[in-house]
XYZ file of C-alpha atoms in Angstrom:
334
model
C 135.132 125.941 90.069
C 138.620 125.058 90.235
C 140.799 125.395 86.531
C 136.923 125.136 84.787
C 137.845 128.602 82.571
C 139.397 128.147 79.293
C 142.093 130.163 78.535
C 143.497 130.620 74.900
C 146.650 132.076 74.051
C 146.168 133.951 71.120
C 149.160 134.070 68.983
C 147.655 134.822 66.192
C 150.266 136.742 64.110
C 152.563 137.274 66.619
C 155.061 134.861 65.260
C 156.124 137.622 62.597
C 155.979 134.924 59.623
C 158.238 133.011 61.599
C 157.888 129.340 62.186
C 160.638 128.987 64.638
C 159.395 132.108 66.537
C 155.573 130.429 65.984
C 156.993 127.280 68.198
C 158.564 129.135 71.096
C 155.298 130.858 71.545
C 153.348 127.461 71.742
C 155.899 126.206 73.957
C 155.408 129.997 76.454
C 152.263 129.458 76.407
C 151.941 125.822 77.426
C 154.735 126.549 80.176
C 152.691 129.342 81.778
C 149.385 127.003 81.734
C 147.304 127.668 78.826
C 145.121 125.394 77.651
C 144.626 126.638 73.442
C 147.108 128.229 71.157
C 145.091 130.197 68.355
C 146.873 131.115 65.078
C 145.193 132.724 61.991
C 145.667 131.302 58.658
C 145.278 133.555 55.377
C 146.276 134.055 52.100
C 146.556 137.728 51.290
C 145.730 137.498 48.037
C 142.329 135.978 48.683
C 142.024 137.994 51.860
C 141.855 141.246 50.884
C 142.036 144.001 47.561
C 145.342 144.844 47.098
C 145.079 148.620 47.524
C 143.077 148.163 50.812
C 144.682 150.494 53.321
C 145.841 149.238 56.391
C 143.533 150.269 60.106
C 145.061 153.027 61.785
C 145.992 150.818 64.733
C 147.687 148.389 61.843
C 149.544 151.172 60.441
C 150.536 152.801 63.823
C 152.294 149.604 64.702
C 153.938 148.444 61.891
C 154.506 151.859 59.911
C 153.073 149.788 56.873
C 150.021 151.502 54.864
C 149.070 148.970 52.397
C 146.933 145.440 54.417
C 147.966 143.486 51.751
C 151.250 143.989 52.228
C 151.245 144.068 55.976
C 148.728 140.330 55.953
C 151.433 139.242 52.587
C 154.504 139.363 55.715
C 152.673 137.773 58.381
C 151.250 134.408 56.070
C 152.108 130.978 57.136
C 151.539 128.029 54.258
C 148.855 125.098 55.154
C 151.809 123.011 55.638
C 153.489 124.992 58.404
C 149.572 125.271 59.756
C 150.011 121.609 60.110
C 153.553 121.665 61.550
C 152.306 123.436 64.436
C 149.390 121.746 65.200
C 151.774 118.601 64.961
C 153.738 121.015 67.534
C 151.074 121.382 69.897
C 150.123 117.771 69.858
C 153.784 117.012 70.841
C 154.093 119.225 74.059
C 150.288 118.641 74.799
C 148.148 121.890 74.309
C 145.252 121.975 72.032
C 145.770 124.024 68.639
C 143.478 126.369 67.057
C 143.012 128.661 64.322
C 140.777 130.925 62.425
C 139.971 130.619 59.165
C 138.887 133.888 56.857
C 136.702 131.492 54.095
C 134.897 127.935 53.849
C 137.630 126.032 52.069
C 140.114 127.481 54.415
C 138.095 126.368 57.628
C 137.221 122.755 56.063
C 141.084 122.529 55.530
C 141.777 123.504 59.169
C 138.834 121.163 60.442
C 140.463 118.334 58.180
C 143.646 118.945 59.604
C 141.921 117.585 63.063
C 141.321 120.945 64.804
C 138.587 120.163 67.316
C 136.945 123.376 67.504
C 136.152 126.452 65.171
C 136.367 130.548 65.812
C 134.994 132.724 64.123
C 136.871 136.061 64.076
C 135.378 139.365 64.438
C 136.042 140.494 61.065
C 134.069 137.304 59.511
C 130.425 137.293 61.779
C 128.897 138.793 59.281
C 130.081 136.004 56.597
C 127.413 133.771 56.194
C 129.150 131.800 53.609
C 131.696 131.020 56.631
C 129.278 130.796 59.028
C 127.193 128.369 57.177
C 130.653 126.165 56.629
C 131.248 126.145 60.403
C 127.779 124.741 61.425
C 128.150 121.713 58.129
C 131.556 121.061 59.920
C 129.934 120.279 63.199
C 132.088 121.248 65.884
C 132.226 123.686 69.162
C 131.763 127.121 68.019
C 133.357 130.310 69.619
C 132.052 133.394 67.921
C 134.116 136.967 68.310
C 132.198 139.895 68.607
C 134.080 143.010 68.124
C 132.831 145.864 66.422
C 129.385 144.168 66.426
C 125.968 145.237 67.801
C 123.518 143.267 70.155
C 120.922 142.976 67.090
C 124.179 141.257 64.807
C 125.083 139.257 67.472
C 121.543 137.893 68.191
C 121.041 137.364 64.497
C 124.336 135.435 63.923
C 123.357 133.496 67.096
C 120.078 132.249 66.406
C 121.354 131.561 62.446
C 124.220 129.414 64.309
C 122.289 127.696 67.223
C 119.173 127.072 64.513
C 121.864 124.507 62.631
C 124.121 122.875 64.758
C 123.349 121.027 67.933
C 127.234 121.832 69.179
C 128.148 124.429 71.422
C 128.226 128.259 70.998
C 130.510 130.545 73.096
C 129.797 134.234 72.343
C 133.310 136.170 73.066
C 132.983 139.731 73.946
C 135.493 141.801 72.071
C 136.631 145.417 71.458
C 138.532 145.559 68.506
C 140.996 148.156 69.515
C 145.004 147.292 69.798
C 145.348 147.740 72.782
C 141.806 148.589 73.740
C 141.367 151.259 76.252
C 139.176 150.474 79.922
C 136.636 153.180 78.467
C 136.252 150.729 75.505
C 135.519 147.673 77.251
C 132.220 147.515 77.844
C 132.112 144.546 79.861
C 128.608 144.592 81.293
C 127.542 143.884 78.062
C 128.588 140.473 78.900
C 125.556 140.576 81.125
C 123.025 141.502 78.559
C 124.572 138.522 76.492
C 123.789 135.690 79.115
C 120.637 137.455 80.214
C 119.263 137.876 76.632
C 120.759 134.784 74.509
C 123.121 132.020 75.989
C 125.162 131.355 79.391
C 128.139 130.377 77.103
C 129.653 133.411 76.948
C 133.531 134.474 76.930
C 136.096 137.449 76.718
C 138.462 138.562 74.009
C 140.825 140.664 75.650
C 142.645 143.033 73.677
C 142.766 145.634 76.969
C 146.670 145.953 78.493
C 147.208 144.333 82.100
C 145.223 141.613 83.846
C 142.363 143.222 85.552
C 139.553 143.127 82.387
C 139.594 139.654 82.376
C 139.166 139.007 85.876
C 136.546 141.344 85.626
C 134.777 139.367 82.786
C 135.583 136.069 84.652
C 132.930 137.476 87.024
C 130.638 138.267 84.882
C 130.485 134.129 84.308
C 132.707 134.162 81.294
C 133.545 130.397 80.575
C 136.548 131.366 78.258
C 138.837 134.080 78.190
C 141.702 135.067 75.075
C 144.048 137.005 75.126
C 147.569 137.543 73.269
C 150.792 136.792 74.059
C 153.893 137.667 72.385
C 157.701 137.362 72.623
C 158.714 141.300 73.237
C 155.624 143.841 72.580
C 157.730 146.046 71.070
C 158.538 144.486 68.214
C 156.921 145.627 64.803
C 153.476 143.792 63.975
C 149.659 144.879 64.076
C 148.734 142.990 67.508
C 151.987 142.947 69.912
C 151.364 146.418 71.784
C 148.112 144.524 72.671
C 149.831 141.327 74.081
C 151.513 140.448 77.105
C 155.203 138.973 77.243
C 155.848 135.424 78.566
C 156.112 136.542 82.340
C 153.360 138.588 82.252
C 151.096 135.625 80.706
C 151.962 133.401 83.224
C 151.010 135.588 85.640
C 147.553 136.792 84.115
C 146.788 133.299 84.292
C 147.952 132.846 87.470
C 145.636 135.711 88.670
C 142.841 134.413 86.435
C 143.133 131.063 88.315
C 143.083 132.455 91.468
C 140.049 134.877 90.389
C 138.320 131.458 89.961
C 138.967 130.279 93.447
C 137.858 133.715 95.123
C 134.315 133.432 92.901
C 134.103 130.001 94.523
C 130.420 128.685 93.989
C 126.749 130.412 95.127
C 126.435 128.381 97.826
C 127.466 129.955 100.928
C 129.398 127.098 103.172
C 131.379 129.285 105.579
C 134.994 127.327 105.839
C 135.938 125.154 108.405
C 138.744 127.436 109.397
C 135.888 130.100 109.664
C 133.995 127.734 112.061
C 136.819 127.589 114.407
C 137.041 131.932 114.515
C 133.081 131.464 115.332
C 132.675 129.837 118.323
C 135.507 132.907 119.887
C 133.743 135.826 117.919
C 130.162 134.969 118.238
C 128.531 135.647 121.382
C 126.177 133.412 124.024
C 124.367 135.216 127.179
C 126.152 135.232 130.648
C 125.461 136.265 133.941
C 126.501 139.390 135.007
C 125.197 139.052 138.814
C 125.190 136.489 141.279
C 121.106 135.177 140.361
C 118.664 133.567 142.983
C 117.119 130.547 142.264
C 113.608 132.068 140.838
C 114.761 135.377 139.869
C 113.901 137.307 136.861
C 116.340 137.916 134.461
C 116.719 141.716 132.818
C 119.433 143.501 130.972
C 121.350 144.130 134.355
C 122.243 141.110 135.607
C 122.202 139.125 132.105
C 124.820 140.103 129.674
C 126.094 139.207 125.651
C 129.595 138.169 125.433
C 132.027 136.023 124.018
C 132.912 133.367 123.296
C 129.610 131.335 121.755
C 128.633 128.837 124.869
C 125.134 127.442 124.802
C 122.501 130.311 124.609
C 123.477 132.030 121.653
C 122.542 135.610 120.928
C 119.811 135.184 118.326
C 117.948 133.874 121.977
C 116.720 136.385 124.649
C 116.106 134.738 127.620
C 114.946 138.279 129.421
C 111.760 137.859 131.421
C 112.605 134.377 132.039
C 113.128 132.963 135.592
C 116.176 131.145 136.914
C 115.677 127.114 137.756
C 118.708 127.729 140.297
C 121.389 129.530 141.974
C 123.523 130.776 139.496
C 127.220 132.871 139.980
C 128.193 135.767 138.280
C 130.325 135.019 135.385
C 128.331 132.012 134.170
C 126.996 131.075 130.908
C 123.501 130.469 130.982
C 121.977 126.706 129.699
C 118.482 126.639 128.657
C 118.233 124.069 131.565
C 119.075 126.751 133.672
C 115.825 128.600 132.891
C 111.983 128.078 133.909
């Protein structure tokens, strides 16, 4: 199972409006082994109302009240879109990034990106939805705020018109989301109910939920990554720095090897501890040739010989002489 989990380093709109800060991000990432950089691309304007007030965990950290004005600082033009997916071609890591409307995500698609997410915010957009499944790539669909009767629906509307893949990401849309939040059995119900694709969007702070959803059989996991988490902007309190993402992926990785695979082959270091823990029958007597083994002058110990303990050779009669201190052979038995 070895590297098979798909990790994306959500950047999102952690780059401030910054295109220089965008690029050292792609670059963190890539160092600490991602394998996607997601950004979002948005015009304010066609985004959202302009007196639309900002979330409460938007205006807790960023102190700005109007979501017009907070999306209006955090925009990046289609051509500095393209930039850094030129970017991420150049130091090898796959770009992605969500689009909030059809022409937006035919633009991105256009631009070469390979796969398409579909934020949280937009599941219920059909219009978008409907664009996606025309464009005819890999779909990852967010889930946050959503309910098992939405996400069926938008599954079955997806999977009913395009043949391509659909990854259904588990998501709490809370920045940072507490463990109470999580919910991460749900992930269960998911590939139970509609589709073994399934991932985790991890908004939670530390490492540990998306281990946890790694063994629940989630296939990819997200999760965002910032320069300093204290800096002003709605998503960084939810992100982990550059040392900390190398490590969750470090952990994540080695999550992967400890899952291993459901078949049980013991190791061959393990076979080597067997044969001195595991136990064979000895003799605890000097034994006449035809007498009777019983509990006294038979005994279990280690190491493993050549009548193992799953075989009870009490009642049987000895073929020979044998000394105390023996193991016993099945040759050595009537």
């Amino acid at each position: 199972m070895a590297n098979s989990t798909t990790i994306i380093a959500e950047i999102g709109v952690n780059h401030n409006g910054q295109i220089l800060l965008a690029k050292k991000l792609i670059k963190l990432a890539k160092i600490a082994g991602a394998n996607i950089v997601k950004f979002q691309y948005f015009s304010a304007f066609n985004m959202v109302e302009r007196k639309t007030k900002s979330a409460e965990y938007q205006k807790k950290n960023t102190g700005i009240s109007s979501q017009y004005e907070l999306l209006k600082k955090l925009e990046l033009s289609i051509e500095q879109i393209e930039e850094l997916k030129d970017y991420c071609k150049k130091v090898s890591i796959e770009f992605l990034c969500t689009a909030f409307n059809p022409n937006d995500l035919k633009m991105l698609v256009n631009l070469g990106m390979n796969k398409i997410k579909i934020p949280s915010g937009e599941i219920n957009n059909k219009m978008l939805l409907k664009q996606a499944c025309i464009l005819n790539k890999e779909i990852y669909l967010s889930t946050g705020m959503a309910n098992y009767k939405e996400i069926k629906k938008v599954y079955s509307y997806i999977r009913k018109n395009t043949k391509k893949n659909i990854y259904i990401l588990h998501c709490t849309s809370l920045y940072p989301a507490p463990p109470s939040s999580l919910n991460l059995d749900f992930l269960s119900l998911i590939k139970e109910k509609i589709t073994n694709n399934i991932g985790y969007s991890d908004h939670s702070k530390g490492i540990i939920a998306s281990c946890v959803a790694l063994g629940l059989g989630a296939k990819i996991i997200e999760k965002h990554i910032t320069i300093n988490e204290k800096l002003s902007g709605p998503d960084h309190k939810a992100s982990l720095n550059p040392k900390e993402f190398k490590e969750f992926i470090s952990k994540i990785r080695d999550t992967e090897s400890m899952l291993g695979s459901r078949l049980r082959k013991p190791d061959t270091r393990e076979n080597k501890i067997k044969a001195l823990v595991r136990k064979s029958w000895y003799t605890n007597t000097d034994i006449k040739k035809g007498q009777i083994l019983n509990e006294k002058n038979i005994v279990l110990k280690r190491p493993l010989s050549h009548l193992d303990a799953w075989s009870i050779p009490i009642g049987k009669r000895s073929k020979k002489n044998l000394k105390r201190g023996k193991p016993i052979k099945k040759e050595d038995l009537l």
